[in-house]
GROMACS .gro file of C-alpha atoms in nm:
model
   87
    1MET     CA    1   6.438  -1.126  31.390
    2ARG     CA    2   6.601  -1.411  31.202
    3ILE     CA    3   6.426  -1.573  30.911
    4HIS     CA    4   6.504  -1.938  30.856
    5GLU     CA    5   6.464  -2.071  30.507
    6ILE     CA    6   6.229  -2.366  30.482
    7ASN     CA    7   6.313  -2.611  30.208
    8CYS     CA    8   5.985  -2.738  30.069
    9SER     CA    9   5.886  -2.837  29.722
   10TYR     CA   10   5.541  -2.760  29.588
   11ASN     CA   11   5.379  -2.936  29.295
   12ILE     CA   12   5.079  -2.873  29.076
   13ASN     CA   13   4.963  -3.183  28.887
   14SER     CA   14   5.296  -3.349  28.977
   15VAL     CA   15   5.492  -3.063  28.817
   16PRO     CA   16   5.732  -2.895  29.063
   17LEU     CA   17   5.704  -2.518  29.096
   18THR     CA   18   6.022  -2.317  29.056
   19LYS     CA   19   6.140  -2.073  29.321
   20VAL     CA   20   6.144  -1.705  29.224
   21SER     CA   21   6.338  -1.422  29.385
   22SER     CA   22   6.049  -1.176  29.365
   23HIS     CA   23   5.689  -1.173  29.251
   24LYS     CA   24   5.460  -0.885  29.163
   25HIS     CA   25   5.104  -0.928  29.282
   26LEU     CA   26   4.846  -0.648  29.275
   27GLY     CA   27   5.124  -0.395  29.215
   28VAL     CA   28   5.327  -0.497  29.519
   29SER     CA   29   5.652  -0.690  29.478
   30PRO     CA   30   5.821  -0.826  29.791
   31SER     CA   31   6.135  -1.036  29.745
   32SER     CA   32   6.167  -1.396  29.854
   33ASP     CA   33   6.323  -1.284  30.185
   34LEU     CA   34   6.024  -1.046  30.241
   35SER     CA   35   6.236  -0.736  30.184
   36TRP     CA   36   6.060  -0.432  30.036
   37LYS     CA   37   6.376  -0.262  29.909
   38SER     CA   38   6.327  -0.348  29.539
   39HIS     CA   39   5.959  -0.249  29.555
   40VAL     CA   40   6.031   0.085  29.721
   41LEU     CA   41   6.312   0.164  29.475
   42SER     CA   42   6.086   0.079  29.181
   43VAL     CA   43   5.801   0.299  29.308
   44ALA     CA   44   6.043   0.585  29.384
   45ALA     CA   45   6.190   0.570  29.032
   46LYS     CA   46   5.844   0.571  28.876
   47ALA     CA   47   5.736   0.860  29.100
   48ASN     CA   48   6.043   1.062  28.999
   49ARG     CA   49   5.953   1.013  28.633
   50ILE     CA   50   5.600   1.140  28.705
   51LEU     CA   51   5.738   1.445  28.887
   52GLY     CA   52   5.963   1.520  28.590
   53LEU     CA   53   5.665   1.491  28.357
   54LEU     CA   54   5.461   1.729  28.573
   55LYS     CA   55   5.747   1.979  28.587
   56ARG     CA   56   5.800   1.969  28.209
   57THR     CA   57   5.428   1.990  28.136
   58PHE     CA   58   5.315   2.256  28.379
   59GLY     CA   59   5.634   2.449  28.444
   60ARG     CA   60   5.549   2.715  28.702
   61CYS     CA   61   5.171   2.666  28.693
   62PHE     CA   62   5.103   2.582  29.058
   63GLU     CA   63   4.744   2.463  29.001
   64GLY     CA   64   4.850   2.224  28.723
   65ILE     CA   65   5.130   2.077  28.931
   66LYS     CA   66   4.898   2.045  29.231
   67MET     CA   67   4.631   1.866  29.023
   68GLY     CA   68   4.892   1.630  28.876
   69TYR     CA   69   5.042   1.566  29.218
   70ILE     CA   70   4.702   1.478  29.367
   71SER     CA   71   4.585   1.266  29.074
   72MET     CA   72   4.906   1.093  28.960
   73PHE     CA   73   5.188   1.113  29.212
   74ARG     CA   74   5.021   1.064  29.550
   75PRO     CA   75   4.816   0.754  29.459
   76MET     CA   76   5.130   0.586  29.327
   77ILE     CA   77   5.329   0.660  29.642
   78GLU     CA   78   5.048   0.574  29.884
   79TYR     CA   79   4.932   0.251  29.714
   80ALA     CA   80   4.978  -0.045  29.952
   81CYS     CA   81   5.175   0.173  30.193
   82PRO     CA   82   5.031  -0.001  30.503
   83VAL     CA   83   5.158  -0.333  30.366
   84TRP     CA   84   5.524  -0.247  30.313
   85ASN     CA   85   5.558  -0.004  30.604
   86LEU     CA   86   5.565  -0.274  30.872
   87HIS     CA   87   5.837  -0.168  31.114
   0.00000   0.00000   0.00000
């Protein structure tokens, strides 16, 4: 599928809006070409930090890691998944 750029200018009260390369809205940040790469990389980096925190905090305590995984890691990874998993 080819995406053709449409050159339009939008104004609010006669003030032109500037074009941005990405925008974060409700925790989801697609780029201007509707690519999810930057969003996925950002979520993966944040999730890795959470996993490191869980490992440092709970060590080998399986129940603690499981509780942290369910309450902190999974919601972050699964948030808006149906939106950016559109292939």
